[in-house]
Coordinates of C-alpha atoms and ligand atoms in Angstrom, one line a residue:
Chain A
M1 CA 127.1 94.8 53.1
S2 CA 129.8 97.0 54.4
F3 CA 129.9 99.8 56.9
D4 CA 133.0 101.9 57.6
G5 CA 135.1 99.0 56.3
V6 CA 133.4 96.5 58.5
S7 CA 131.4 93.9 56.7
F8 CA 128.3 92.2 58.0
D9 CA 126.8 89.3 56.0
V10 CA 123.6 88.4 57.7
G11 CA 123.2 85.3 55.6
R12 CA 126.5 84.0 56.8
V13 CA 125.8 85.0 60.4
R14 CA 122.5 83.1 60.4
R15 CA 124.4 79.9 59.5
D16 CA 126.3 80.3 62.9
F17 CA 123.0 79.7 64.7
P18 CA 121.9 76.0 64.4
I19 CA 118.4 76.6 65.7
L20 CA 117.5 79.1 62.9
S21 CA 117.5 76.5 60.1
Q22 CA 114.6 74.8 61.8
K23 CA 111.1 74.6 60.4
I24 CA 108.2 75.3 62.8
R25 CA 105.0 73.5 61.7
G26 CA 106.5 73.3 58.2
K27 CA 107.3 77.0 58.0
D28 CA 110.7 78.8 58.3
L29 CA 111.3 79.9 61.8
V30 CA 111.0 83.7 62.0
F31 CA 112.4 84.3 65.5
L32 CA 111.4 87.8 66.7
D33 CA 111.7 87.3 70.4
S34 CA 115.4 87.9 70.9
G35 CA 114.6 90.7 73.4
A36 CA 113.3 88.0 75.8
S37 CA 116.2 85.7 75.1
A38 CA 118.5 85.3 72.1
Q39 CA 119.5 82.2 70.2
K40 CA 123.0 80.7 70.6
P41 CA 125.7 80.5 68.0
R42 CA 127.6 77.2 67.5
V43 CA 130.7 78.7 69.1
V44 CA 128.9 79.2 72.4
I45 CA 127.4 75.7 72.4
D46 CA 130.8 74.2 71.5
A47 CA 132.7 76.2 74.1
M48 CA 130.4 75.0 76.9
V49 CA 130.5 71.4 75.7
R50 CA 134.3 71.5 75.4
C51 CA 134.5 72.9 78.9
M52 CA 132.6 70.0 80.3
E53 CA 134.3 67.4 78.2
E54 CA 137.9 68.6 78.7
R55 CA 138.4 71.3 81.3
Y56 CA 135.8 70.9 84.0
A57 CA 136.3 71.0 87.8
N58 CA 135.3 73.4 90.5
V59 CA 137.1 76.7 90.6
H60 CA 139.3 78.4 93.2
R61 CA 139.6 75.2 95.2
G62 CA 141.7 72.3 93.9
A63 CA 145.5 72.4 93.5
Y64 CA 145.3 70.1 90.5
F65 CA 145.4 70.6 86.8
L66 CA 141.7 70.6 85.9
S67 CA 140.7 72.9 88.8
E68 CA 143.5 75.3 87.8
A69 CA 142.4 75.2 84.1
A70 CA 138.7 75.8 85.1
T71 CA 139.7 78.7 87.4
E72 CA 141.8 80.2 84.6
A73 CA 138.8 79.9 82.2
Y74 CA 136.5 81.5 84.7
E75 CA 138.8 84.4 85.4
A76 CA 139.4 84.8 81.7
A77 CA 135.7 85.3 81.2
R78 CA 135.8 88.0 83.8
A79 CA 138.6 89.7 82.0
A80 CA 136.8 89.4 78.7
T81 CA 133.7 90.9 80.2
A82 CA 135.7 93.9 81.5
R83 CA 137.2 94.4 78.1
F84 CA 133.8 94.1 76.5
L85 CA 132.4 97.0 78.6
N86 CA 135.8 98.8 78.7
A87 CA 135.6 98.6 82.5
P88 CA 138.6 100.0 84.2
D89 CA 139.3 96.9 86.4
P90 CA 138.2 93.3 86.1
R91 CA 137.8 93.2 89.9
G92 CA 134.8 95.4 89.3
I93 CA 133.1 92.6 87.4
V94 CA 130.8 90.4 89.5
F95 CA 129.1 87.4 88.0
A96 CA 125.5 86.9 89.1
K97 CA 122.7 84.7 87.9
N98 CA 121.1 87.3 85.6
S99 CA 120.3 91.0 85.4
T100 CA 117.6 90.6 88.0
E101 CA 120.0 89.2 90.6
A102 CA 122.6 91.8 89.8
I103 CA 120.1 94.6 90.4
N104 CA 119.0 93.0 93.6
L105 CA 122.6 92.7 94.7
V106 CA 123.0 96.5 94.4
A107 CA 119.6 97.2 96.1
H108 CA 120.5 94.8 98.9
S109 CA 124.1 95.6 99.6
W110 CA 124.5 99.2 98.4
G111 CA 120.9 100.2 98.9
R112 CA 120.6 98.9 102.5
H113 CA 124.1 100.0 103.7
V114 CA 125.3 103.0 101.8
L115 CA 122.1 104.7 100.9
Q116 CA 120.7 106.7 103.9
P117 CA 117.1 107.0 105.1
G118 CA 115.8 110.3 103.7
Q119 CA 117.6 109.7 100.4
A120 CA 115.7 108.7 97.3
V121 CA 116.0 106.2 94.5
L122 CA 114.8 107.4 91.1
F123 CA 113.8 105.1 88.2
S124 CA 111.8 105.7 85.1
E125 CA 108.3 104.8 83.8
M126 CA 109.9 102.5 81.2
E127 CA 111.6 100.1 83.6
H128 CA 111.4 96.3 83.5
H129 CA 110.0 94.9 86.8
A130 CA 113.6 93.8 87.5
N131 CA 114.5 97.5 88.0
I132 CA 111.3 98.4 89.9
V133 CA 110.5 95.6 92.4
P134 CA 114.0 95.6 94.1
W135 CA 113.5 99.3 94.9
H136 CA 110.0 98.6 96.2
L137 CA 111.5 96.1 98.6
L138 CA 114.2 98.6 99.6
K139 CA 111.5 101.1 100.3
E140 CA 109.6 98.8 102.6
D141 CA 112.8 97.8 104.4
K142 CA 114.6 101.1 104.8
G143 CA 112.0 103.8 104.2
V144 CA 113.9 105.4 101.3
E145 CA 111.8 107.5 99.0
L146 CA 111.1 106.4 95.4
R147 CA 110.7 108.9 92.5
V148 CA 109.7 108.0 89.0
V149 CA 110.8 110.1 86.1
R150 CA 108.3 110.4 83.3
V151 CA 108.5 109.1 79.8
T152 CA 107.2 111.4 77.0
D153 CA 104.4 110.4 74.6
S154 CA 107.1 109.6 72.0
G155 CA 108.8 107.3 74.5
E156 CA 111.8 109.4 75.5
I157 CA 113.0 109.9 79.1
D158 CA 111.7 113.3 80.1
L159 CA 114.9 115.1 80.9
E160 CA 113.2 118.2 82.3
D161 CA 111.3 116.0 84.7
L162 CA 114.6 114.3 85.6
E163 CA 116.2 117.7 86.2
A164 CA 113.3 118.7 88.5
K165 CA 113.3 115.4 90.4
L166 CA 117.1 115.7 91.0
A167 CA 117.0 119.3 92.1
D168 CA 116.7 119.0 95.9
G169 CA 119.8 116.8 96.0
K170 CA 118.1 114.0 97.9
V171 CA 118.3 111.4 95.2
G172 CA 121.1 108.9 96.1
L173 CA 120.6 106.6 93.0
V174 CA 119.3 107.0 89.5
A175 CA 118.4 103.5 88.2
I176 CA 117.4 103.5 84.5
A177 CA 117.1 101.1 81.6
H178 CA 119.9 101.9 79.1
M179 CA 117.4 100.6 76.5
S180 CA 113.7 99.9 77.0
N181 CA 112.6 96.3 76.4
V182 CA 109.2 97.7 75.2
L183 CA 109.7 101.0 73.5
G184 CA 113.2 100.3 72.1
T185 CA 114.2 103.8 73.4
V186 CA 117.9 104.2 74.1
A187 CA 118.3 106.5 77.0
P188 CA 120.8 109.4 76.7
A189 CA 123.1 107.7 79.1
E190 CA 126.0 110.2 79.1
R191 CA 123.6 113.0 79.8
I192 CA 121.9 111.2 82.6
V193 CA 125.2 110.4 84.3
R194 CA 126.3 114.0 84.1
M195 CA 123.0 115.3 85.5
A196 CA 122.9 112.7 88.2
H197 CA 126.5 113.2 89.3
A198 CA 126.0 116.9 89.4
A199 CA 123.1 116.4 91.8
G200 CA 125.2 114.1 94.0
A201 CA 123.5 110.8 92.8
K202 CA 125.0 107.6 91.7
V203 CA 123.8 105.9 88.5
L204 CA 122.9 102.3 87.7
F205 CA 122.1 101.3 84.2
D206 CA 120.0 98.3 83.4
G207 CA 121.9 97.3 80.2
S208 CA 120.0 94.0 79.6
Q209 CA 118.9 95.2 76.2
A210 CA 121.4 97.9 75.4
A211 CA 124.6 95.9 75.9
V212 CA 123.4 93.5 73.1
H213 CA 123.0 96.2 70.5
R214 CA 125.5 98.9 71.3
R215 CA 129.1 99.2 72.3
V216 CA 129.2 100.1 76.0
D217 CA 132.2 102.1 77.2
L218 CA 132.1 102.3 80.9
Q219 CA 135.1 104.4 81.3
A220 CA 133.7 107.1 79.0
L221 CA 130.2 106.7 80.5
D222 CA 131.4 106.9 84.1
A223 CA 128.4 104.9 85.4
D224 CA 128.6 103.6 88.9
F225 CA 126.8 100.3 88.2
Y226 CA 126.0 98.6 85.0
V227 CA 124.2 95.3 84.7
F228 CA 123.4 92.9 81.8
T229 CA 122.4 89.3 81.4
G230 CA 124.2 86.6 79.4
H231 CA 121.3 84.9 77.7
K232 CA 120.3 88.0 75.8
L233 CA 123.8 88.4 74.5
Y234 CA 123.7 85.1 72.6
G235 CA 125.2 83.4 75.7
P236 CA 123.8 80.9 78.1
T237 CA 121.2 81.4 80.8
G238 CA 122.3 81.3 84.4
I239 CA 124.9 84.1 84.2
G240 CA 124.5 87.9 84.5
V241 CA 127.0 90.7 85.1
L242 CA 127.3 93.5 87.6
A243 CA 130.0 95.9 86.6
A244 CA 130.6 98.4 89.3
K245 CA 133.2 101.0 90.4
L246 CA 135.6 99.2 92.7
E247 CA 135.2 101.9 95.4
H248 CA 131.5 101.0 95.7
L249 CA 132.1 97.3 95.8
E250 CA 134.6 97.9 98.6
R251 CA 132.1 99.7 100.8
M252 CA 129.3 97.2 100.2
P253 CA 128.7 94.2 102.5
P254 CA 128.2 90.8 100.9
F255 CA 124.9 89.9 99.4
L256 CA 124.9 86.2 100.1
G257 CA 127.1 84.3 102.5
G258 CA 128.9 81.0 101.9
G259 CA 132.0 79.5 100.5
D260 CA 134.4 81.4 98.3
M261 CA 133.5 84.8 99.5
I262 CA 135.5 84.9 102.8
S263 CA 139.1 85.3 103.8
V264 CA 138.9 84.0 107.4
V265 CA 136.1 82.1 109.0
T266 CA 135.9 81.0 112.6
L267 CA 132.7 79.6 114.1
K268 CA 131.9 83.0 115.5
R269 CA 132.6 85.3 112.6
S270 CA 133.9 85.7 109.1
E271 CA 136.0 88.2 107.2
W272 CA 135.1 89.0 103.7
A273 CA 137.2 88.4 100.7
P274 CA 137.9 91.4 98.6
P275 CA 135.6 92.1 95.6
P276 CA 134.6 90.5 93.3
A277 CA 134.9 87.3 95.4
K278 CA 133.0 88.9 98.2
F279 CA 129.8 88.9 96.0
E280 CA 130.2 85.4 94.5
A281 CA 129.2 83.1 97.3
G282 CA 129.2 79.4 96.5
T283 CA 130.2 77.6 93.3
P284 CA 129.8 80.1 90.5
P285 CA 128.3 79.5 87.0
I286 CA 131.5 78.1 85.6
V287 CA 130.3 76.6 82.4
E288 CA 128.1 79.6 81.8
A289 CA 131.0 81.9 82.2
V290 CA 132.9 80.0 79.6
G291 CA 129.8 80.3 77.3
L292 CA 129.5 84.0 78.0
H293 CA 133.1 84.5 77.2
A294 CA 132.5 82.7 73.8
A295 CA 129.5 84.9 73.2
I296 CA 131.5 88.1 73.9
D297 CA 134.3 86.9 71.6
Y298 CA 131.7 86.1 68.9
V299 CA 130.0 89.6 68.9
T300 CA 133.4 91.3 69.3
A301 CA 134.7 89.4 66.2
L302 CA 131.6 90.5 64.2
G303 CA 132.2 94.0 65.6
M304 CA 129.7 95.8 67.9
E305 CA 129.8 98.7 65.4
A306 CA 128.9 96.4 62.5
I307 CA 126.1 94.8 64.5
E308 CA 124.8 98.2 65.4
A309 CA 124.9 99.4 61.8
H310 CA 123.0 96.3 60.6
E311 CA 120.4 96.8 63.3
R312 CA 120.0 100.5 62.5
R313 CA 119.2 99.6 58.9
L314 CA 116.8 97.0 60.2
V315 CA 115.1 99.5 62.6
D316 CA 114.7 102.1 59.8
H317 CA 113.2 99.4 57.6
A318 CA 110.8 98.3 60.4
M319 CA 109.8 101.9 61.1
R320 CA 108.7 102.2 57.5
R321 CA 107.0 98.8 57.3
L322 CA 105.3 98.6 60.7
T323 CA 104.0 102.1 61.1
D324 CA 101.5 102.3 58.3
I325 CA 99.6 99.0 58.8
E326 CA 96.0 99.8 59.4
G327 CA 94.8 99.1 63.0
V328 CA 98.4 98.7 64.4
R329 CA 99.7 101.3 66.9
L330 CA 103.4 101.3 67.7
L331 CA 104.4 102.3 71.2
G332 CA 107.2 104.7 71.3
R333 CA 108.9 106.6 68.5
A334 CA 112.1 107.7 70.2
Q335 CA 114.8 109.3 68.0
D336 CA 117.4 107.0 69.3
R337 CA 115.9 103.5 69.4
G338 CA 116.8 99.9 69.0
G339 CA 115.1 96.8 67.5
V340 CA 112.2 96.4 69.8
F341 CA 108.7 97.1 68.5
A342 CA 105.7 96.8 70.8
M343 CA 102.4 97.0 69.0
A344 CA 98.8 97.3 70.0
T345 CA 96.1 96.6 67.5
D346 CA 92.5 97.6 67.3
Y347 CA 91.4 94.3 65.8
A348 CA 92.8 91.7 68.1
H349 CA 94.0 91.0 71.6
A350 CA 97.8 90.6 71.9
H351 CA 97.4 86.8 72.7
D352 CA 95.1 86.1 69.8
L353 CA 97.5 87.9 67.5
A354 CA 100.5 86.0 68.9
T355 CA 98.8 82.7 68.4
L356 CA 98.1 83.7 64.8
L357 CA 101.6 84.8 64.1
D358 CA 102.9 81.6 65.6
R359 CA 101.0 79.6 63.0
A360 CA 102.9 81.6 60.4
G361 CA 106.2 80.5 62.0
I362 CA 106.7 83.9 63.7
A363 CA 107.8 83.9 67.3
V364 CA 106.8 87.1 69.1
R365 CA 106.0 87.8 72.7
A366 CA 102.5 88.9 73.8
G367 CA 101.6 90.5 77.1
R368 CA 103.1 93.3 79.1
H369 CA 106.7 92.2 78.9
C370 CA 107.4 92.6 82.7
A371 CA 106.7 96.3 82.2
E372 CA 103.2 96.7 83.5
P373 CA 103.4 100.4 84.6
L374 CA 104.6 101.3 81.1
H375 CA 101.6 99.6 79.5
T376 CA 99.4 101.5 81.9
R377 CA 101.2 104.7 80.9
F378 CA 100.4 104.1 77.3
G379 CA 96.8 103.0 77.9
V380 CA 97.2 99.4 76.7
E381 CA 96.3 97.4 79.8
G382 CA 95.7 94.3 77.8
G383 CA 99.2 94.1 76.6
T384 CA 101.0 94.4 73.3
V385 CA 102.7 92.1 70.8
R386 CA 106.4 92.6 70.7
A387 CA 108.8 91.9 67.9
S388 CA 112.4 92.2 69.0
F389 CA 115.5 91.8 66.7
G390 CA 118.8 90.1 67.0
L391 CA 121.9 90.3 64.9
Y392 CA 120.5 87.5 62.7
T393 CA 117.2 89.3 61.9
T394 CA 116.7 90.1 58.3
E395 CA 114.7 92.7 56.4
A396 CA 112.8 89.8 54.7
E397 CA 111.6 88.7 58.2
V398 CA 110.4 92.2 59.0
D399 CA 108.5 92.2 55.6
Y400 CA 107.0 88.9 56.5
L401 CA 105.8 90.2 59.9
A402 CA 104.2 93.2 58.2
E403 CA 102.4 91.0 55.7
A404 CA 101.2 88.7 58.6
L405 CA 99.9 91.7 60.6
T406 CA 97.9 92.8 57.6
K407 CA 96.5 89.4 56.9
A408 CA 95.7 88.9 60.6
R409 CA 93.4 92.0 60.4
E410 CA 91.5 90.3 57.6
F411 CA 91.3 87.1 59.7
F412 CA 89.7 88.8 62.7
A413 CA 87.5 91.1 60.5
Chain B
M1 CA 98.6 82.0 56.0
F2 CA 96.3 81.2 58.9
D3 CA 93.7 78.8 57.4
D4 CA 94.3 76.0 59.9
L5 CA 93.5 78.4 62.7
R6 CA 89.8 78.3 61.9
D7 CA 89.5 75.3 64.2
L8 CA 90.6 77.4 67.1
Y9 CA 88.9 80.6 66.1
Q10 CA 85.5 79.3 65.0
E11 CA 82.9 81.8 64.0
V12 CA 81.1 81.3 67.3
I13 CA 84.2 82.3 69.3
L14 CA 84.9 85.3 67.2
D15 CA 81.3 86.4 67.5
H16 CA 81.2 85.9 71.3
G17 CA 84.6 87.5 71.6
R18 CA 83.5 90.6 69.7
K19 CA 80.0 90.8 71.2
P20 CA 80.0 89.0 74.6
R21 CA 76.6 88.2 76.0
N22 CA 75.6 89.1 79.5
F23 CA 78.4 91.6 79.6
R24 CA 77.4 93.8 82.5
R25 CA 77.5 94.1 86.3
L26 CA 74.7 92.4 88.3
E27 CA 74.1 95.0 91.0
D28 CA 72.0 92.6 93.1
A29 CA 74.3 89.6 92.6
D30 CA 74.3 87.1 95.4
R31 CA 77.8 85.8 94.5
S32 CA 80.6 87.3 92.6
A33 CA 84.3 86.7 92.2
R34 CA 87.3 88.1 90.3
G35 CA 89.4 86.1 88.0
D36 CA 92.9 87.2 87.2
N37 CA 95.5 85.8 84.9
P38 CA 98.6 87.8 85.9
M39 CA 100.7 86.3 83.1
C40 CA 98.7 87.9 80.3
G41 CA 96.7 90.6 82.1
D42 CA 93.3 89.0 81.5
R43 CA 90.9 90.0 84.2
L44 CA 87.2 89.4 84.7
E45 CA 84.5 89.7 87.3
L46 CA 81.7 87.2 87.4
F47 CA 78.3 87.8 89.0
L48 CA 75.7 85.2 89.9
K49 CA 72.1 85.8 91.0
L50 CA 70.5 82.9 92.8
G51 CA 66.7 82.2 92.6
P52 CA 64.6 81.1 95.6
D53 CA 65.1 77.4 94.6
G54 CA 68.9 77.9 94.9
R55 CA 69.4 77.7 91.1
I56 CA 71.4 80.3 89.2
A57 CA 68.8 82.7 88.0
D58 CA 71.1 85.1 86.2
A59 CA 74.8 85.2 85.4
A60 CA 76.9 88.1 83.9
F61 CA 80.5 89.2 83.7
Q62 CA 82.7 92.2 83.0
G63 CA 86.4 92.5 82.3
R64 CA 88.9 92.4 79.5
G65 CA 90.7 89.6 77.8
C66 CA 91.5 87.9 74.6
A67 CA 88.8 86.5 72.2
I68 CA 89.1 83.1 73.8
S69 CA 88.7 84.1 77.4
T70 CA 85.9 86.5 76.5
A71 CA 84.0 84.0 74.4
S72 CA 84.5 81.4 77.2
A73 CA 83.1 83.7 79.8
S74 CA 80.2 84.7 77.5
L75 CA 79.3 81.1 76.8
L76 CA 79.6 80.3 80.5
T77 CA 77.0 82.9 81.5
E78 CA 74.6 81.4 78.9
T79 CA 75.1 77.7 79.9
V80 CA 75.0 78.0 83.7
K81 CA 71.7 79.7 83.9
G82 CA 69.1 77.4 85.6
K83 CA 71.8 75.2 87.1
T84 CA 72.2 74.3 90.8
A85 CA 75.6 74.9 92.4
E86 CA 76.3 71.2 92.1
E87 CA 75.4 71.1 88.4
A88 CA 77.4 74.2 87.7
H89 CA 80.5 72.6 89.4
A90 CA 80.0 69.5 87.3
L91 CA 79.8 71.6 84.1
S92 CA 82.9 73.5 85.1
D93 CA 84.8 70.2 85.6
S94 CA 83.6 68.9 82.3
F95 CA 84.5 72.1 80.5
R96 CA 88.0 72.1 81.9
E97 CA 88.5 68.5 80.8
L98 CA 87.3 69.5 77.3
A99 CA 89.7 72.5 77.1
M100 CA 92.6 70.4 78.2
T101 CA 92.1 67.3 76.3
G102 CA 89.7 68.1 73.5
T103 CA 87.1 65.6 74.6
C104 CA 85.2 64.7 77.7
P105 CA 84.4 61.0 77.6
H106 CA 83.2 60.9 81.3
C107 CA 80.9 63.9 81.0
Q108 CA 77.4 63.5 82.4
A109 CA 74.8 62.7 79.9
A110 CA 72.6 65.4 81.6
L111 CA 75.1 68.0 80.5
E112 CA 75.2 66.9 76.9
E113 CA 73.4 69.9 75.5
E114 CA 75.6 72.4 77.4
M115 CA 78.7 70.6 76.3
E116 CA 77.6 70.8 72.8
R117 CA 77.4 74.5 73.0
L118 CA 80.9 74.7 74.5
Q119 CA 82.3 72.4 71.9
P120 CA 83.8 75.2 69.8
L121 CA 86.2 76.0 72.6
S122 CA 87.7 72.4 72.5
G123 CA 90.2 73.6 69.9
V124 CA 92.3 75.2 72.6
H125 CA 93.7 71.9 73.8
E126 CA 96.2 72.0 70.9
F127 CA 97.5 75.4 72.2
P128 CA 98.9 74.7 75.7
S129 CA 99.7 78.3 76.3
R130 CA 96.1 79.3 75.6
V131 CA 94.2 76.7 77.7
K132 CA 94.2 79.0 80.7
C133 CA 92.5 81.7 78.6
A134 CA 89.6 79.3 78.1
T135 CA 89.5 78.1 81.7
L136 CA 89.8 81.5 83.5
A137 CA 86.1 82.2 83.7
W138 CA 85.4 78.6 84.9
H139 CA 87.9 78.9 87.7
T140 CA 86.2 82.1 88.6
L141 CA 82.8 80.4 88.6
N142 CA 84.1 77.8 91.1
A143 CA 85.4 80.6 93.3
A144 CA 82.1 82.4 93.2
L145 CA 80.1 79.3 94.0
D146 CA 82.4 78.5 96.9
G147 CA 82.1 82.0 98.2
A148 CA 85.8 82.9 97.5
K149 CA 86.5 86.3 96.2
E150 CA 89.3 85.6 93.8
A151 CA 90.5 83.0 91.3
S152 CA 93.7 82.9 89.4
S153 CA 94.5 80.8 86.4
E154 CA 98.1 80.3 85.8
Ligands
PLP1 C1 115.3 95.8 80.4 C2 115.4 94.5 81.0 N1 115.8 94.4 82.3 C3 115.9 93.3 83.0 C4 115.6 92.1 82.4 C5 115.7 90.8 83.2 O1 116.7 90.0 82.7 P1 116.9 88.6 83.4 O2 115.5 87.9 83.4 O3 117.9 87.9 82.6 O4 117.3 88.9 84.8 C6 115.1 92.1 81.1 C7 114.7 90.9 80.4 O5 113.9 90.1 80.7 C8 115.1 93.3 80.4 O6 114.6 93.4 79.1

């Protein structure tokens, strides 16, 4: 297959992922839970093994060959992450444990010290708990106001509502999922940034889902904070990214205290190292950074545009195949959407359905996907079954899912 | 595609899942407790009415959940009627062993008939992520008997 001169051969891509050739209970694995965590290509696995076999030591500490090599590899991962996001400066890239920690870092350091009482944080109805709970904690701590922008019935961010909620100029931060992990909705990020900045608010995007499926250009986007998590980008667990404008990081106090984040320490006081070190207390995820670097190189070599084009075709196909199955209701039909499909059925509870699909070799997630308020919003308290795609997902897998959903209806009838 | 799942979803379970028995509030309940499974959003409330002899005179539940948790709660309300608190606790222990291991070698002979009725739920032991669906109502029963207000099955 070819798109704008970029080729994408999903059959060849699948061979890069050792786990995909596995049989589950005698059936081919149909892995449709990449939105929760993606599988890993051989190059990521090998890079991490090679790091531990040949180039491992602690970073930023030893004046010896291995420590210098590990430090170089760690900092190279930071530079690669900056290039991946087209961030203006690698010093604005902070490594955290995952997206959740990266958002908590912002809520803690920026939210508690730069945001003023009387200001508000605004998030949307389609947030993951990772982009809700830190703001609840901030509210309890600092008494900031929280505002929630509505999501329309088709699953889009309600921009009129956003406009209205920004109007009094009290919002200090707009924190929104760049792509929903339930509805698949891709938020109109550029517009949101323009609206927020015009109203004097900073913007944080939770790019946990989006960064995997779309090219992110932070210089063009002009977002203040952008977070994503390594394990969804075909990289390892244990590493996440906060990309922030340097001017914000400079004003923020540290999140955690310890080694590596200080310039001077006496027994009475410490002076902070400049960012990003200020926010990376203790031994960082060294092997994980090497794995993330390999994952970034992998998707970059395939081409984010080619991945996006492949996934677009897949999403169009899924919209045709999954929307006319009797008894299945799809949540969200945003114009701009990615490969995440949450479905409620009138014939089975999400968990019963997921157990059935598992027997057919299909891995999907059942429940509320850490987005309880959104399920309440769409009137599906009991949860949904969610199929989410990766770059290795095929049209045949979507067809197989559609067939299984039809047969499941007969099973429960 | 799903034939081997008939062991788990036996007709009894599908039937109780679709048409749960004793699915109502007991307004004059002497004991009640809520059961919550925050992971999957299953939630139920169990009501017990005690007779003058201290035995469970009536049992009912309300809530929402999957076929397995609903069927389990439904069968619970049928099997605990007439039991003393002690007998109900023993039944609960036996059931949880059945759900986790598929058998209950040490179960009391006195509970044989009840365990026979609950047998269709034994298939869950092969589905570790679903065992808690089957046991939620029974955790809630223990909480209600002990006078606690809430039970959680994780
Ligand atoms: C939109 C969104 N935000 C945040 C997260 C949290 O990611 P992590 O668990 O890696 O911190 C997820 C994934 O679970 C997600 O889908």
